[in-house]
Amino acid sequence: FYPTMKLRISIIILLFFLPKTNAQDIDARSSFIYTGITMNIPKKHKLTIYSGISPTDNVYMLRVLPAFKVNQYLTLTPGFTYYDLYNDEKFLDKVEYHIMPMATLTFPISKNKKWSITDRNMFFYKIRSYSTNVSFYRNRLGVTYKTSILKQPVSFFVYDEIYFNFDNKNISRNQATIGTQLNLKWLTPQIMYTHQTEQGKKNKGIYSLSLLIPLENFGFFNSK
């Protein structure tokens, strides 16, 4: 199907007003900064490696995401994350290892393929050095709009993600996110805002800035 003009206007309004409506019930704010690289791997697949730090939450993380494109609709990603919750005195205070295999479905919903729906399904297993391990099913459903500004590719996206806790058998967390990504030849900057609600915890506003260098645009690792 193709979205009507009313649906498109509704999406644009949601993208513009979501941070304002959520600001009233934010109890805590977090910020994350990520830097890393992307590169092509054989058979037109892609590898993303980046690290990040949160000065507000005292978090350091390193993530590896090899993405294997099965076809134009399905991508499989056996992701892994090293996650360190440190204090002011030392690292390795509370360490987590995240095993996160995921399958992502993407379908165009407009004739010019500028609009698309993405459904990411993830099994999220958290190995914790300081407590028992936990596991979740995460489902992220969203809409992306691709366009260009000053001849540079730009995408705007909005999505909602739920965390189903296998131990408690309920949905323990919800994250509503809006953001934009600019695809320059030498850099891929991405800015996101996430409104997080979680059982038994304060509502949180999370601000993220990601800066990835696309090595494939410089001729590195362009194996076919």
mmCIF file of C-alpha atoms in Angstrom:
data_model
loop_
_atom_site.group_PDB
_atom_site.id
_atom_site.type_symbol
_atom_site.label_atom_id
_atom_site.label_comp_id
_atom_site.label_asym_id
_atom_site.label_seq_id
_atom_site.Cartn_x
_atom_site.Cartn_y
_atom_site.Cartn_z
ATOM 1 C CA PHE A 1 0.000 0.000 0.000
ATOM 2 C CA TYR A 2 1.007 3.640 -0.345
ATOM 3 C CA PRO A 3 0.503 6.174 2.460
ATOM 4 C CA THR A 4 -2.110 8.872 2.014
ATOM 5 C CA MET A 5 -1.276 12.543 2.371
ATOM 6 C CA LYS A 6 -2.973 12.582 5.805
ATOM 7 C CA LEU A 7 -0.662 9.791 7.030
ATOM 8 C CA ARG A 8 2.412 11.624 5.783
ATOM 9 C CA ILE A 9 1.328 14.844 7.494
ATOM 10 C CA SER A 10 0.676 12.911 10.725
ATOM 11 C CA ILE A 11 4.200 11.447 10.639
ATOM 12 C CA ILE A 12 5.760 14.883 10.093
ATOM 13 C CA ILE A 13 3.725 16.339 12.992
ATOM 14 C CA LEU A 14 4.818 13.469 15.241
ATOM 15 C CA LEU A 15 8.469 14.017 14.305
ATOM 16 C CA PHE A 16 8.212 17.710 15.145
ATOM 17 C CA PHE A 17 6.147 17.647 18.334
ATOM 18 C CA LEU A 18 7.214 14.435 20.119
ATOM 19 C CA PRO A 19 10.095 15.998 22.091
ATOM 20 C CA LYS A 20 7.846 18.860 23.249
ATOM 21 C CA THR A 21 5.002 16.630 24.437
ATOM 22 C CA ASN A 22 7.345 14.250 26.242
ATOM 23 C CA ALA A 23 9.335 17.006 27.953
ATOM 24 C CA GLN A 24 6.613 17.471 30.558
ATOM 25 C CA ASP A 25 6.987 13.988 32.069
ATOM 26 C CA ILE A 26 10.779 13.562 31.924
ATOM 27 C CA ASP A 27 12.271 12.685 35.315
ATOM 28 C CA ALA A 28 15.875 12.124 34.182
ATOM 29 C CA ARG A 29 18.025 12.997 31.180
ATOM 30 C CA SER A 30 20.898 11.095 29.598
ATOM 31 C CA SER A 31 23.317 11.819 26.787
ATOM 32 C CA PHE A 32 25.457 9.496 24.659
ATOM 33 C CA ILE A 33 28.207 10.193 22.125
ATOM 34 C CA TYR A 34 29.293 7.478 19.670
ATOM 35 C CA THR A 35 32.182 7.351 17.196
ATOM 36 C CA GLY A 36 33.180 4.547 14.861
ATOM 37 C CA ILE A 37 33.446 3.210 11.330
ATOM 38 C CA THR A 38 31.468 1.364 8.713
ATOM 39 C CA MET A 39 32.971 -0.816 5.992
ATOM 40 C CA ASN A 40 31.950 -3.196 3.252
ATOM 41 C CA ILE A 41 32.611 -6.891 3.698
ATOM 42 C CA PRO A 42 32.397 -9.567 0.975
ATOM 43 C CA LYS A 43 29.192 -10.079 -1.020
ATOM 44 C CA LYS A 44 27.892 -6.547 -0.391
ATOM 45 C CA HIS A 45 27.422 -7.026 3.352
ATOM 46 C CA LYS A 46 28.441 -4.384 5.883
ATOM 47 C CA LEU A 47 30.285 -4.169 9.184
ATOM 48 C CA THR A 48 29.760 -1.377 11.735
ATOM 49 C CA ILE A 49 32.056 -0.916 14.740
ATOM 50 C CA TYR A 50 31.658 1.939 17.185
ATOM 51 C CA SER A 51 32.280 2.906 20.779
ATOM 52 C CA GLY A 52 30.414 5.343 22.969
ATOM 53 C CA ILE A 53 30.408 7.063 26.290
ATOM 54 C CA SER A 54 27.749 8.638 28.465
ATOM 55 C CA PRO A 55 29.023 11.432 30.726
ATOM 56 C CA THR A 56 25.645 11.501 32.489
ATOM 57 C CA ASP A 57 25.295 7.763 33.203
ATOM 58 C CA ASN A 58 28.988 6.828 33.589
ATOM 59 C CA VAL A 59 28.795 4.270 30.785
ATOM 60 C CA TYR A 60 31.399 3.118 28.257
ATOM 61 C CA MET A 61 30.462 0.692 25.500
ATOM 62 C CA LEU A 62 31.866 -0.986 22.389
ATOM 63 C CA ARG A 63 29.544 -2.498 19.774
ATOM 64 C CA VAL A 64 30.164 -4.716 16.730
ATOM 65 C CA LEU A 65 27.381 -5.117 14.164
ATOM 66 C CA PRO A 66 28.043 -7.280 11.078
ATOM 67 C CA ALA A 67 25.001 -6.939 8.803
ATOM 68 C CA PHE A 68 24.279 -9.675 6.240
ATOM 69 C CA LYS A 69 21.770 -8.625 3.598
ATOM 70 C CA VAL A 70 19.758 -11.693 2.592
ATOM 71 C CA ASN A 71 17.686 -9.773 0.033
ATOM 72 C CA GLN A 72 16.232 -6.291 -0.449
ATOM 73 C CA TYR A 73 13.799 -6.842 2.435
ATOM 74 C CA LEU A 74 15.684 -8.897 5.049
ATOM 75 C CA THR A 75 18.961 -8.217 6.898
ATOM 76 C CA LEU A 76 20.461 -10.483 9.594
ATOM 77 C CA THR A 77 22.790 -9.005 12.233
ATOM 78 C CA PRO A 78 24.551 -11.070 14.947
ATOM 79 C CA GLY A 79 25.384 -8.099 17.174
ATOM 80 C CA PHE A 80 27.625 -7.945 20.250
ATOM 81 C CA THR A 81 28.184 -5.180 22.855
ATOM 82 C CA TYR A 82 30.673 -4.692 25.672
ATOM 83 C CA TYR A 83 29.050 -2.434 28.278
ATOM 84 C CA ASP A 84 30.873 -0.972 31.291
ATOM 85 C CA LEU A 85 29.092 0.967 34.038
ATOM 86 C CA TYR A 86 31.987 2.660 35.763
ATOM 87 C CA ASN A 87 32.370 5.051 38.692
ATOM 88 C CA ASP A 88 34.666 8.013 39.153
ATOM 89 C CA GLU A 89 37.441 5.893 40.652
ATOM 90 C CA LYS A 90 37.823 2.953 38.304
ATOM 91 C CA PHE A 91 36.536 1.111 35.255
ATOM 92 C CA LEU A 92 35.357 -2.497 35.338
ATOM 93 C CA ASP A 93 32.952 -1.648 38.147
ATOM 94 C CA LYS A 94 29.913 -3.330 36.576
ATOM 95 C CA VAL A 95 30.463 -5.097 33.264
ATOM 96 C CA GLU A 96 27.846 -6.440 30.869
ATOM 97 C CA TYR A 97 28.107 -8.435 27.628
ATOM 98 C CA HIS A 98 25.149 -8.115 25.288
ATOM 99 C CA ILE A 99 24.435 -10.913 22.798
ATOM 100 C CA MET A 100 21.946 -9.439 20.335
ATOM 101 C CA PRO A 101 21.086 -11.376 17.151
ATOM 102 C CA MET A 102 18.501 -9.514 15.109
ATOM 103 C CA ALA A 103 16.472 -9.779 11.917
ATOM 104 C CA THR A 104 15.365 -6.548 10.237
ATOM 105 C CA LEU A 105 12.583 -6.316 7.666
ATOM 106 C CA THR A 106 12.344 -3.214 5.460
ATOM 107 C CA PHE A 107 9.499 -2.501 3.048
ATOM 108 C CA PRO A 108 9.072 0.582 0.807
ATOM 109 C CA ILE A 109 5.624 2.166 1.161
ATOM 110 C CA SER A 110 5.816 4.795 -1.591
ATOM 111 C CA LYS A 111 6.332 4.524 -5.319
ATOM 112 C CA ASN A 112 9.541 6.556 -5.229
ATOM 113 C CA LYS A 113 10.817 4.435 -2.286
ATOM 114 C CA LYS A 114 11.435 7.527 -0.169
ATOM 115 C CA TRP A 115 9.104 6.207 2.538
ATOM 116 C CA SER A 116 9.700 2.811 4.144
ATOM 117 C CA ILE A 117 8.618 0.760 7.149
ATOM 118 C CA THR A 118 11.242 -1.076 9.202
ATOM 119 C CA ASP A 119 10.554 -3.885 11.668
ATOM 120 C CA ARG A 120 13.560 -5.000 13.737
ATOM 121 C CA ASN A 121 13.254 -8.175 15.819
ATOM 122 C CA MET A 122 15.975 -8.897 18.371
ATOM 123 C CA PHE A 123 16.800 -11.505 21.002
ATOM 124 C CA PHE A 124 18.682 -9.532 23.660
ATOM 125 C CA TYR A 125 20.689 -11.571 26.186
ATOM 126 C CA LYS A 126 22.449 -9.539 28.870
ATOM 127 C CA ILE A 127 25.353 -11.255 30.691
ATOM 128 C CA ARG A 128 26.079 -9.319 33.900
ATOM 129 C CA SER A 129 29.158 -9.602 36.130
ATOM 130 C CA TYR A 130 27.334 -8.106 39.107
ATOM 131 C CA SER A 131 23.964 -9.890 38.956
ATOM 132 C CA THR A 132 22.005 -12.665 37.263
ATOM 133 C CA ASN A 133 21.703 -12.689 33.490
ATOM 134 C CA VAL A 134 18.500 -11.456 31.845
ATOM 135 C CA SER A 135 16.961 -11.887 28.396
ATOM 136 C CA PHE A 136 14.502 -9.875 26.331
ATOM 137 C CA TYR A 137 12.685 -9.893 23.033
ATOM 138 C CA ARG A 138 12.926 -6.427 21.488
ATOM 139 C CA ASN A 139 10.702 -5.265 18.650
ATOM 140 C CA ARG A 140 11.324 -1.917 16.978
ATOM 141 C CA LEU A 141 8.760 -0.718 14.429
ATOM 142 C CA GLY A 142 9.374 2.528 12.574
ATOM 143 C CA VAL A 143 8.988 4.732 9.526
ATOM 144 C CA THR A 144 11.838 6.322 7.543
ATOM 145 C CA TYR A 145 11.713 9.142 5.013
ATOM 146 C CA LYS A 146 14.693 9.639 2.680
ATOM 147 C CA THR A 147 15.345 12.875 0.816
ATOM 148 C CA SER A 148 18.222 15.258 0.038
ATOM 149 C CA ILE A 149 19.225 18.688 1.326
ATOM 150 C CA LEU A 150 21.766 20.713 -0.667
ATOM 151 C CA LYS A 151 22.337 17.567 -2.768
ATOM 152 C CA GLN A 152 23.288 15.560 0.344
ATOM 153 C CA PRO A 153 21.286 12.391 1.240
ATOM 154 C CA VAL A 154 19.293 12.851 4.451
ATOM 155 C CA SER A 155 16.889 10.524 6.242
ATOM 156 C CA PHE A 156 14.338 11.259 8.976
ATOM 157 C CA PHE A 157 12.966 8.452 11.108
ATOM 158 C CA VAL A 158 10.569 7.745 13.946
ATOM 159 C CA TYR A 159 10.121 4.405 15.674
ATOM 160 C CA ASP A 160 8.845 2.733 18.806
ATOM 161 C CA GLU A 161 10.558 -0.192 20.545
ATOM 162 C CA ILE A 162 9.224 -2.541 23.209
ATOM 163 C CA TYR A 163 11.239 -4.814 25.530
ATOM 164 C CA PHE A 164 9.538 -8.067 26.488
ATOM 165 C CA ASN A 165 11.212 -9.549 29.572
ATOM 166 C CA PHE A 166 11.340 -13.363 29.355
ATOM 167 C CA ASP A 167 11.863 -13.652 33.131
ATOM 168 C CA ASN A 168 8.903 -11.494 34.160
ATOM 169 C CA LYS A 169 6.799 -12.366 31.108
ATOM 170 C CA ASN A 170 5.788 -8.767 30.498
ATOM 171 C CA ILE A 171 6.728 -5.631 28.555
ATOM 172 C CA SER A 172 9.147 -3.891 30.892
ATOM 173 C CA ARG A 173 10.357 -0.975 28.748
ATOM 174 C CA ASN A 174 9.195 1.208 25.870
ATOM 175 C CA GLN A 175 11.316 3.603 23.823
ATOM 176 C CA ALA A 176 9.890 6.160 21.377
ATOM 177 C CA THR A 177 12.583 7.684 19.151
ATOM 178 C CA ILE A 178 12.865 10.394 16.524
ATOM 179 C CA GLY A 179 16.016 11.324 14.653
ATOM 180 C CA THR A 180 17.800 12.285 11.486
ATOM 181 C CA GLN A 181 20.874 11.042 9.623
ATOM 182 C CA LEU A 182 23.056 12.857 7.088
ATOM 183 C CA ASN A 183 25.072 10.751 4.640
ATOM 184 C CA LEU A 184 28.157 12.720 3.719
ATOM 185 C CA LYS A 185 30.954 11.132 1.708
ATOM 186 C CA TRP A 186 33.412 11.412 4.609
ATOM 187 C CA LEU A 187 31.084 11.191 7.636
ATOM 188 C CA THR A 188 27.681 9.859 8.676
ATOM 189 C CA PRO A 189 26.351 11.995 11.549
ATOM 190 C CA GLN A 190 23.140 10.916 13.281
ATOM 191 C CA ILE A 191 21.140 12.724 15.973
ATOM 192 C CA MET A 192 18.405 11.002 17.997
ATOM 193 C CA TYR A 193 16.073 11.744 20.870
ATOM 194 C CA THR A 194 14.484 8.845 22.802
ATOM 195 C CA HIS A 195 11.693 9.003 25.368
ATOM 196 C CA GLN A 196 12.006 5.933 27.626
ATOM 197 C CA THR A 197 9.431 4.556 30.031
ATOM 198 C CA GLU A 198 10.239 1.562 32.229
ATOM 199 C CA GLN A 199 8.451 -0.295 34.993
ATOM 200 C CA GLY A 200 9.609 0.780 38.429
ATOM 201 C CA LYS A 201 11.957 3.478 37.090
ATOM 202 C CA LYS A 202 11.811 7.156 36.211
ATOM 203 C CA ASN A 203 10.896 8.302 32.726
ATOM 204 C CA LYS A 204 14.034 9.249 30.857
ATOM 205 C CA GLY A 205 14.933 11.497 27.933
ATOM 206 C CA ILE A 206 17.979 10.199 26.039
ATOM 207 C CA TYR A 207 19.938 12.379 23.609
ATOM 208 C CA SER A 208 22.380 10.646 21.247
ATOM 209 C CA LEU A 209 24.976 11.865 18.766
ATOM 210 C CA SER A 210 26.662 9.337 16.482
ATOM 211 C CA LEU A 211 29.602 10.079 14.160
ATOM 212 C CA LEU A 212 30.624 7.213 11.865
ATOM 213 C CA ILE A 213 33.312 7.303 9.171
ATOM 214 C CA PRO A 214 32.227 5.337 6.034
ATOM 215 C CA LEU A 215 35.477 3.659 5.026
ATOM 216 C CA GLU A 216 33.772 2.132 1.996
ATOM 217 C CA ASN A 217 33.620 5.622 0.442
ATOM 218 C CA PHE A 218 37.410 5.851 0.598
ATOM 219 C CA GLY A 219 38.035 2.537 -1.192
ATOM 220 C CA PHE A 220 38.769 0.483 1.943
ATOM 221 C CA PHE A 221 37.519 -3.102 2.137
ATOM 222 C CA ASN A 222 35.518 -2.895 -1.070
ATOM 223 C CA SER A 223 35.778 -6.626 -1.722
ATOM 224 C CA LYS A 224 32.922 -7.944 -3.869
#
